[in-house]
PDB file of C-alpha atoms in Angstrom:
ATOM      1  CA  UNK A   1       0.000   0.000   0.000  1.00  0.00           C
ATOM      2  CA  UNK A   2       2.344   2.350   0.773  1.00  0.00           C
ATOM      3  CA  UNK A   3       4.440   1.694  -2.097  1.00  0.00           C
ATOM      4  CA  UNK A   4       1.742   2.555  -4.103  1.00  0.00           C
ATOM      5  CA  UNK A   5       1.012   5.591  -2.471  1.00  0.00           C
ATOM      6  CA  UNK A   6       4.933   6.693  -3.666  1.00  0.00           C
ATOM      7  CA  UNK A   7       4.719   5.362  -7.019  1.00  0.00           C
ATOM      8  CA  UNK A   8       1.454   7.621  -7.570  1.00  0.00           C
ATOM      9  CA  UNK A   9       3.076  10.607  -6.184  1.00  0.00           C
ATOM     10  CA  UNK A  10       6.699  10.176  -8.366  1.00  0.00           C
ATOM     11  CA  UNK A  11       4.133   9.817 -11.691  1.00  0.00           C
ATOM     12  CA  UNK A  12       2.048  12.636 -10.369  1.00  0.00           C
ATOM     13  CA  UNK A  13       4.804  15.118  -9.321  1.00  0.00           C
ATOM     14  CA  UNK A  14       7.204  13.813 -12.611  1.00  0.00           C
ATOM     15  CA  UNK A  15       6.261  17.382 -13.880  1.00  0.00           C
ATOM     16  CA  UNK A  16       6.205  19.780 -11.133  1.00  0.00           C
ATOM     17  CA  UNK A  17       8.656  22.584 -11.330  1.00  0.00           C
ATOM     18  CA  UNK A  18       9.105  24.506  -7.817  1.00  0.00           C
ATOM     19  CA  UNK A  19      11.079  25.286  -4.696  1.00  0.00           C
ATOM     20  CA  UNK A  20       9.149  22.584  -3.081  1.00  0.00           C
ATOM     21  CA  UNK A  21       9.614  19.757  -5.212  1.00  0.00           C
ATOM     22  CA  UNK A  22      10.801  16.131  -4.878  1.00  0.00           C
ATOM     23  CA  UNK A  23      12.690  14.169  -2.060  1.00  0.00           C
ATOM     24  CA  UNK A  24      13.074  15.605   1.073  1.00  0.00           C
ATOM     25  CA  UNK A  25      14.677  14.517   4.612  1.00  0.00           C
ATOM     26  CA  UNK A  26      15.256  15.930   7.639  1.00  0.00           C
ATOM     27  CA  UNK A  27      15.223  15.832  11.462  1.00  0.00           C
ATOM     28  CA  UNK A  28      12.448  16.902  13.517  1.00  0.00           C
ATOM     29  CA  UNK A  29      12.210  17.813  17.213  1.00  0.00           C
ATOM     30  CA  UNK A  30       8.202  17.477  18.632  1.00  0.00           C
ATOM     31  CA  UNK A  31       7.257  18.470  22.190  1.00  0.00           C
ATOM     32  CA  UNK A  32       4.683  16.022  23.086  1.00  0.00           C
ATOM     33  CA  UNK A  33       1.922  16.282  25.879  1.00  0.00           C
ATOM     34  CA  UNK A  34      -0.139  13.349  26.607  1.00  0.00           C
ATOM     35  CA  UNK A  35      -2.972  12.650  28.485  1.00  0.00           C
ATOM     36  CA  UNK A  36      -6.052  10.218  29.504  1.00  0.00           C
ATOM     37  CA  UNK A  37      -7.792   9.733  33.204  1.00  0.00           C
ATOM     38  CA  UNK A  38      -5.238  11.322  35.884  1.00  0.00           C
ATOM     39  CA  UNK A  39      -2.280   9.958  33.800  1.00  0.00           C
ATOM     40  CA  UNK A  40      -0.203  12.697  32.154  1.00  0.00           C
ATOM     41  CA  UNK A  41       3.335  13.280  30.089  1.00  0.00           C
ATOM     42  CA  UNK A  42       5.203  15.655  28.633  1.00  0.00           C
ATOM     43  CA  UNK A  43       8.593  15.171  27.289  1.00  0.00           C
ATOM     44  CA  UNK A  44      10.862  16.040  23.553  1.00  0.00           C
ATOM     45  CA  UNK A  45      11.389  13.396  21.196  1.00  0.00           C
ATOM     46  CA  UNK A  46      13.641  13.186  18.248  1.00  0.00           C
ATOM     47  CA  UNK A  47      12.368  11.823  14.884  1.00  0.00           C
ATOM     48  CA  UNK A  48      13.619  11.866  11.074  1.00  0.00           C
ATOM     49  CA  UNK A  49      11.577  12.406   8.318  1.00  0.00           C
ATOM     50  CA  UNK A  50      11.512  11.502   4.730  1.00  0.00           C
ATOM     51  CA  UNK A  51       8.941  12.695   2.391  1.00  0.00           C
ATOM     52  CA  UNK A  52       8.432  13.524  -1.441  1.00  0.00           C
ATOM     53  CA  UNK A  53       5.683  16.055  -2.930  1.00  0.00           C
ATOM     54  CA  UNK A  54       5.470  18.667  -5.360  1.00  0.00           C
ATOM     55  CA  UNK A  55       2.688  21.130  -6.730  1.00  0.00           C
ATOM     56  CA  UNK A  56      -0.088  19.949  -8.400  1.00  0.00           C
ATOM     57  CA  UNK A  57      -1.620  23.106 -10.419  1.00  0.00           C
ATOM     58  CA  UNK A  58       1.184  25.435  -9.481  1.00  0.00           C
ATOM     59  CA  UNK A  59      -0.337  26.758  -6.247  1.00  0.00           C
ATOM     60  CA  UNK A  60      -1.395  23.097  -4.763  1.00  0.00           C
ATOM     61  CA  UNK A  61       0.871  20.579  -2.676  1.00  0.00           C
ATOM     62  CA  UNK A  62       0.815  17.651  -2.549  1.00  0.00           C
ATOM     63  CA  UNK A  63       3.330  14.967  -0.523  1.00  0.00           C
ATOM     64  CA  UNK A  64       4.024  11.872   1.513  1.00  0.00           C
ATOM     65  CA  UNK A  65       5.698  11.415   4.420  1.00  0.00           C
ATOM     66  CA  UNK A  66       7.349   8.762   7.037  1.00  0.00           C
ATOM     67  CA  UNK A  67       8.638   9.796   9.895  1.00  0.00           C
ATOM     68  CA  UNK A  68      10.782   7.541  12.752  1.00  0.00           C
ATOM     69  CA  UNK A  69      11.514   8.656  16.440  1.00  0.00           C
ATOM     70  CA  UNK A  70      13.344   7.099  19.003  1.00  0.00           C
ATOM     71  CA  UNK A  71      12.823   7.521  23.058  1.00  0.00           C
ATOM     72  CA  UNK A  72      11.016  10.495  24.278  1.00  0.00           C
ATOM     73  CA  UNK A  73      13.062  12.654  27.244  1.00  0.00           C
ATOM     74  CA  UNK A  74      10.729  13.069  29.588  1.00  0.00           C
ATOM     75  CA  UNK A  75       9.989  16.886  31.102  1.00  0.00           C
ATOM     76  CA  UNK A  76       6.984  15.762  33.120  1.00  0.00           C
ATOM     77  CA  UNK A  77       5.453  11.986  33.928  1.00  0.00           C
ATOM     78  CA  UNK A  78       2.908  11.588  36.418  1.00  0.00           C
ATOM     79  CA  UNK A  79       1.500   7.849  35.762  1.00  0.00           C
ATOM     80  CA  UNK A  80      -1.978   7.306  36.927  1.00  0.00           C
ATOM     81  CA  UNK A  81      -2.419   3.475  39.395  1.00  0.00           C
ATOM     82  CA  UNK A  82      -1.806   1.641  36.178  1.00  0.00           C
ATOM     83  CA  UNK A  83       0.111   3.172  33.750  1.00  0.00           C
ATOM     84  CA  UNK A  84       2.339   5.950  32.539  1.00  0.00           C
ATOM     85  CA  UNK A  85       2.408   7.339  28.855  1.00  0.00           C
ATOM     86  CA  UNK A  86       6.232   7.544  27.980  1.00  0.00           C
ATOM     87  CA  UNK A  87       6.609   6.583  24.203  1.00  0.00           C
ATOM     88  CA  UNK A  88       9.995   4.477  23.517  1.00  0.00           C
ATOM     89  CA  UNK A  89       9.449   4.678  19.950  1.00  0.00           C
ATOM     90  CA  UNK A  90       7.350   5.915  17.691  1.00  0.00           C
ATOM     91  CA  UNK A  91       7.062   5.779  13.571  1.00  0.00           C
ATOM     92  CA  UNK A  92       3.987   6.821  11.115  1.00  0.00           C
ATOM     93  CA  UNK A  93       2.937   8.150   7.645  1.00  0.00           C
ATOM     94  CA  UNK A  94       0.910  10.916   6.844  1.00  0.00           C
ATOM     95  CA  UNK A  95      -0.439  12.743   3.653  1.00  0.00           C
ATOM     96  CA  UNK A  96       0.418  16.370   3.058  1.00  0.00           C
ATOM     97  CA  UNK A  97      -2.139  18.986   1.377  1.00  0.00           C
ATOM     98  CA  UNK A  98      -0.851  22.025   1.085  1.00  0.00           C
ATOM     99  CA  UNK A  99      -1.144  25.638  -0.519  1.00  0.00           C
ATOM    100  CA  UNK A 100       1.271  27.857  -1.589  1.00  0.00           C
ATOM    101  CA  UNK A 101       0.826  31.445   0.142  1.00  0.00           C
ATOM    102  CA  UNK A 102       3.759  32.778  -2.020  1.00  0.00           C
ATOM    103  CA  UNK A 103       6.792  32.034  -3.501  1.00  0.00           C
ATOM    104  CA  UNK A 104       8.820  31.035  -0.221  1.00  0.00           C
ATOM    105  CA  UNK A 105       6.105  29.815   2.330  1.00  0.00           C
ATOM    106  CA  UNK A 106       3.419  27.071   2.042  1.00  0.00           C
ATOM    107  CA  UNK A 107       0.535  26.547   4.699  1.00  0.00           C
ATOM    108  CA  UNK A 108      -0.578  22.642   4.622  1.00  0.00           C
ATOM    109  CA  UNK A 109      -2.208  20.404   6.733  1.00  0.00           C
ATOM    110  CA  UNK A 110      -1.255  16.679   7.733  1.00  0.00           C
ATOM    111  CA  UNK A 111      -3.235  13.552   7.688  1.00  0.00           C
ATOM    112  CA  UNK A 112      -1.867  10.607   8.846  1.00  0.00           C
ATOM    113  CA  UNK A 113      -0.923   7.537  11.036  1.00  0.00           C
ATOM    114  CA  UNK A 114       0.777   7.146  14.079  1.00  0.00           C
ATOM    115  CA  UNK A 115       2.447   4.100  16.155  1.00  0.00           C
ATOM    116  CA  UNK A 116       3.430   4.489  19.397  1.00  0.00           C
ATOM    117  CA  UNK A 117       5.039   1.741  21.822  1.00  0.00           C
ATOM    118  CA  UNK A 118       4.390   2.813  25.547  1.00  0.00           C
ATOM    119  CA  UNK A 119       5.823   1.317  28.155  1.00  0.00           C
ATOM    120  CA  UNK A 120       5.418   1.698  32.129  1.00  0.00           C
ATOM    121  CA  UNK A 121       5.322  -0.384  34.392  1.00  0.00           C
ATOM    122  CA  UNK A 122       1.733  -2.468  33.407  1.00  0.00           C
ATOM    123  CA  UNK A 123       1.803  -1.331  30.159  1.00  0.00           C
ATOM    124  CA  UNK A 124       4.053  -2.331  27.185  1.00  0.00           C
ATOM    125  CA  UNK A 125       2.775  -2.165  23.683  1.00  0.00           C
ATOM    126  CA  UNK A 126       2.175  -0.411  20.338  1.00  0.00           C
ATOM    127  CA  UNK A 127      -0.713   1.403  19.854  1.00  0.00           C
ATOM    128  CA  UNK A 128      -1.821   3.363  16.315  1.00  0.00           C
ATOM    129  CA  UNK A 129      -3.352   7.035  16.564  1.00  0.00           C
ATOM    130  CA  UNK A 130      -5.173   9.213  13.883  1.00  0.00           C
ATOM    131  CA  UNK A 131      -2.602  12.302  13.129  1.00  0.00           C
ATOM    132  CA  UNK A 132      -4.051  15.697  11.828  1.00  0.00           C
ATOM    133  CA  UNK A 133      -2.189  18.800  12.401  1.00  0.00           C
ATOM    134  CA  UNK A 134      -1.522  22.094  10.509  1.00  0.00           C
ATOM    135  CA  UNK A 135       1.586  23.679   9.611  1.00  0.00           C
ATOM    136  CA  UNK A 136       3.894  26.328   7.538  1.00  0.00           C
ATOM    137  CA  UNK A 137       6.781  26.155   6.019  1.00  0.00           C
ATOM    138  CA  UNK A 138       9.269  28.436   4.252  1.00  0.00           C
ATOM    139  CA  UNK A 139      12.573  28.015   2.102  1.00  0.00           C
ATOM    140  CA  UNK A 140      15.634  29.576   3.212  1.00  0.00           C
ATOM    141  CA  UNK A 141      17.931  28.170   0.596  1.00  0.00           C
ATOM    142  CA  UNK A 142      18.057  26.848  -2.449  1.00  0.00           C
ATOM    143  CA  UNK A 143      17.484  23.417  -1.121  1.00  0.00           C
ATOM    144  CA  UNK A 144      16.897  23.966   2.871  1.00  0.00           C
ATOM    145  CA  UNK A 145      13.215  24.789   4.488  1.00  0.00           C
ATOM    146  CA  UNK A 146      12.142  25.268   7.809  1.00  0.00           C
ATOM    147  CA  UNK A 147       8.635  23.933   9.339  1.00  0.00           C
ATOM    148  CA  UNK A 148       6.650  24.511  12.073  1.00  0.00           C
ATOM    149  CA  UNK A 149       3.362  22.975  12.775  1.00  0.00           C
ATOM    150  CA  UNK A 150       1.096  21.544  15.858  1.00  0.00           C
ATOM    151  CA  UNK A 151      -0.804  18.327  15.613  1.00  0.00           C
ATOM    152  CA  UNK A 152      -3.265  16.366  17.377  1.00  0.00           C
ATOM    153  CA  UNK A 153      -2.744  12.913  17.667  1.00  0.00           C
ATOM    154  CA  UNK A 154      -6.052  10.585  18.800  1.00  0.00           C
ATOM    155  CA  UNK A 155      -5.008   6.730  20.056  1.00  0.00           C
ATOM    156  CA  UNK A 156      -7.272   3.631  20.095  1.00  0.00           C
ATOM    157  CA  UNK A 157      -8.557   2.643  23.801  1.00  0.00           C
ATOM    158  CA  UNK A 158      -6.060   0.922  25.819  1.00  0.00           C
ATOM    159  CA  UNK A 159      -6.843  -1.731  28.198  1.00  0.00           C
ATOM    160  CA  UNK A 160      -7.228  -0.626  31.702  1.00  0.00           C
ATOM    161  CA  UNK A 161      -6.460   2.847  30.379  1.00  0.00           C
ATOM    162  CA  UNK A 162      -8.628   4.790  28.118  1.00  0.00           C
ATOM    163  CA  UNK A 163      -8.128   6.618  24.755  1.00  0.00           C
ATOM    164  CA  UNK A 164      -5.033   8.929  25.230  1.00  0.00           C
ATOM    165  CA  UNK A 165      -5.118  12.317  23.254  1.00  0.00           C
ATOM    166  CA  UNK A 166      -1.671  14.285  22.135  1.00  0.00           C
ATOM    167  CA  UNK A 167      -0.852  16.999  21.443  1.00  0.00           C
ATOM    168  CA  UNK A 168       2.587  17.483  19.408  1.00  0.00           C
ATOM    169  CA  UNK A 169       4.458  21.390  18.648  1.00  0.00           C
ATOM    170  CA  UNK A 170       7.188  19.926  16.488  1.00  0.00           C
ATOM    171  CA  UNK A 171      10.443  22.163  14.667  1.00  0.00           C
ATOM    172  CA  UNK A 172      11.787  20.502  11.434  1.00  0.00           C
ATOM    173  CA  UNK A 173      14.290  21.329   9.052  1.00  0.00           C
ATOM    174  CA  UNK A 174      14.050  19.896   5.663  1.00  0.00           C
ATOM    175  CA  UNK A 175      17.167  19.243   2.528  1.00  0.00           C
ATOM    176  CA  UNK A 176      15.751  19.097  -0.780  1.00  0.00           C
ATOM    177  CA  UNK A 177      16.787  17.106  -3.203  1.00  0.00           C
TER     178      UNK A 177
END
């Protein structure tokens, strides 16, 4: 499936001739804040991102993304009687609409998927959550962007817990290729 999903945006975006246009990779920092009945956590975590897009009708985007993080460092964990909500890992893939507000900066929105494996104490798995977020981002150099954007990330009921909600304020920086 997702191979499909890349092979229909490389035919797609074959043509598109922009600033934001083709392969792009990059690190991105996210401060997360969790929650779900009297359990609560906040904490940074790293991730990488790889992605490809390009305009579709010279003012439309249009891209992919994955995007991998490792262990979250914690800034605040207060577990409720069962369970925390530190991630160890987390990975995903989203869809990326966006709209060109001028030559430089693009407002988009993202739509996606992610995994998260949390582990406490009583609770040590991988749970999926629907991703939607908005965002900007502007070119700085010929192949370098910058991005901010804040999501909201909804997970499937845990046992014994609930359905945690996130929300995520993450920084990336992007290389064009």
């Amino acid at each position: 499936m997702v191979k499909n999903v890349w092979v229909a945006l490389v035919l797609l975006m074959s043509g598109a001739t922009s600033a934001y246009a083709g392969f792009y990779a990059g690190p991105l920092l996210s401060f997360e804040s969790l929650s779900v009945n009297g359990a609560s956590y906040q904490g940074f975590m790293p991730r990488l991102m790889l992605g490809y897009g390009g305009f579709v009708r010279e003012a439309f985007f249009l891209g992919a993304e994955m995007e991998a993080g490792t262990t979250s460092i914690p800034i605040n964990n207060h577990p409720n009687s069962y369970a925390g909500l530190k991630t160890s890992y987390s990975y995903g893939i989203s869809l990326v609409p966006g709209l060109a507000l001028d030559e430089y900066l693009m407002g988009y929105v993202r739509l996606g998927v992610l995994f998260s494996h949390f582990s406490s104490a009583n609770l040590n798995a991988t749970h999926s959550g629907f991703q939607r977020g908005l965002g900007l981002e502007t070119k700085f150099a010929e192949n370098w962007s910058v991005r901010g954007e804040v999501d909201y990330v909804s997970y499937a009921s845990f046992a014994n817990v609930g359905s945690p909600a996130a929300f995520q304020y993450v920084l990336g920086l992007n290389y064009w290729f």
